[in-house]
């Protein structure tokens, strides 16, 4: 049933294409010079039908459910909903829906059965109305498009207009999504700050997100100071960068300038595969291999090493970031014009001197941009740290200690009992908001640096 | 072969700086330079002319082994500078390039300050023992590059911010700063307007008192103006090499004649 409108739409689109192209051909064969090629006339008609009708159908399908829900609930007999809170009303609706699907438990009241019948009938009717609407709309547009066919009709510009409109839409999807994320995050964050003072969150040194389970349980007041958590993130990020930046840069420099072609053609794809390894797998690697190794090594030196060290999590995260940094640096180095290399070599510098004195400085903005993007990835990385970092928030910068990160805390806060009206769960949104802000600031920095120096060579 | 003997006679009158014998260059399977013999005299300007794709740049790049940097490029034959075989394995191409400077078709200043652009060569070759000495080298090179007056107050500004003609003179000054013995120029004026071209030509005329200059050019007038010797290349062959005045007034080969009169090329 839901497939029918789409089938009709496809038919109409094909028909529009064929009809308009034929019409244009007839005009051309009649000896007139067409402004646009015949296929543009066809595509114009096809797009003119496809875009509005598809949009219309999708919107209809999105709104059909909620609207029918409302009509059903509004037409219930007087008084049956009295005394119910919003949860209760939802429950009634759910019951009506399950009855309408034929899943009857116990003996529902008569008015519920009647409502279920009405619900089914409304849906059937809506489906038919949709088919009718699609038909009328498609035919109308088909006729309209056909009426436009003429020797001097600018079908190509029409097509270009529609396509560029589509492209504008696609390129703004990400922006709207981001805005939506910010709005929903800020809403929940505001609710969190209603319960916990902003200053406590921003400057508190304790992170113990418990809440009283019963009203009278005063002892378990939570503490929501995010500093130890963000400190943990910073420690792990720094460890990751200490691993990733030098290794990534040197591998990029080597591959870009010094490696024989054959080696490059092997190593580059392998590095890219490394970038495709799922982070869960890195997490395994961290807990099964790296963490025990660090612990054993540390103990053999007589050091006190925690089982979940920041070093293990950060180190493995660093390995994850190596391909990221090296491919960015490689791109940046490759983008330096050949003329710069020729100039340096022509003045008698060795390849090494050329790299350190000309290529690297010229590529620096791109490299810095890549590193900063890697930083935001490290800050936002979740799986590796959930598996390999600790849970307890500590004010420490010792990489051999166990620390927790913002992302780990968000995950643990939202796992299990999640009612969205206590500070414990809402704290996750506040943390998410801060994470978002921090990475946003770093990204803005990255973009600025890249943009500022981009025109350095030309 | 007639003209070859004539060249040798002429060359005896002054010092020969560069001698090429039986030079062949291949890009993979493309035979870009075919058995070229030439003797380039010291302290003269030698112009390479010829239609596009005939191998002028390729041959020029043989003289400082810049072709080494192209993977698929293979050079055979013998090239001597001051009786040293530059392709001999005892010769370090890096040192050779300090000795044989090069200016490219498109101005390519580094994205560094004007000062650092000039100081680049002296720094990597350790030509200056102190900051004062380096300052002197920079000033001297910029003066010789006929650009000192324009940039003396803005040595800290990026070299990329100069105009095209200024950039090219900066690149010439940069090449001079390493005190080369030979200066190779690959169409140095092709990106410049007539005024900047005139400045660069004047500069070339100035330079040939101390260096041998080899210049590739597409402009017959330019070759006639600045060079004492002219070599005409065609399809990878060195067709004719003689005094510039001879080439332009009395070419011996019909291909040369057609080219300079504008019938091929
Ligand atoms: N890097 C390269 N790889 C492959 N072939 C090349 C390369 N450089 C030059 N060639 C080939 O060698 C031949 C000579 O080229 P070259 O650049 O020396 O010509 P040119 O005389 O300098 O021409 P122009 O006046 O257009 O600069 C051409 O056929 C060209 O296709
Ligand atoms: Mg050339």
Tab-separated table of C-alpha atoms in Angstrom, chain A residues 261 339-340 342-350 353 357-358 362 456, chain B residues 66 69 71 94 97 104 108-112 120 124-125 160 174-175:
chain	number	residue	atom	x	y	z
A	261	UNK	CA	57.773	4.252	-5.163
A	339	UNK	CA	58.244	24.732	-8.254
A	340	UNK	CA	59.189	24.994	-4.565
A	342	UNK	CA	62.741	22.617	-7.924
A	343	UNK	CA	63.740	25.945	-6.438
A	344	UNK	CA	65.237	24.364	-3.351
A	345	UNK	CA	66.994	21.568	-5.211
A	346	UNK	CA	68.186	23.990	-7.875
A	347	UNK	CA	69.931	26.015	-5.185
A	348	UNK	CA	71.822	22.933	-4.132
A	349	UNK	CA	69.920	21.766	-1.105
A	350	UNK	CA	69.691	18.099	-0.286
A	353	UNK	CA	67.290	20.325	3.667
A	357	UNK	CA	63.602	24.422	5.151
A	358	UNK	CA	60.971	24.660	2.440
A	362	UNK	CA	55.089	25.556	3.530
A	456	UNK	CA	51.458	31.315	1.724
B	66	UNK	CA	67.993	18.495	-12.268
B	69	UNK	CA	64.896	14.371	-9.730
B	71	UNK	CA	62.261	9.198	-11.918
B	94	UNK	CA	73.959	18.874	-4.580
B	97	UNK	CA	73.761	22.684	-8.263
B	104	UNK	CA	62.915	28.823	-13.580
B	108	UNK	CA	59.234	30.559	-7.478
B	109	UNK	CA	60.215	32.513	-4.379
B	110	UNK	CA	59.875	30.505	-1.193
B	111	UNK	CA	57.053	31.525	1.140
B	112	UNK	CA	59.629	33.186	3.368
B	120	UNK	CA	68.686	30.405	1.702
B	124	UNK	CA	72.709	25.766	3.444
B	125	UNK	CA	76.156	26.000	1.929
B	160	UNK	CA	55.660	35.965	-2.477
B	174	UNK	CA	68.713	34.142	-4.921
B	175	UNK	CA	70.538	32.075	-7.514
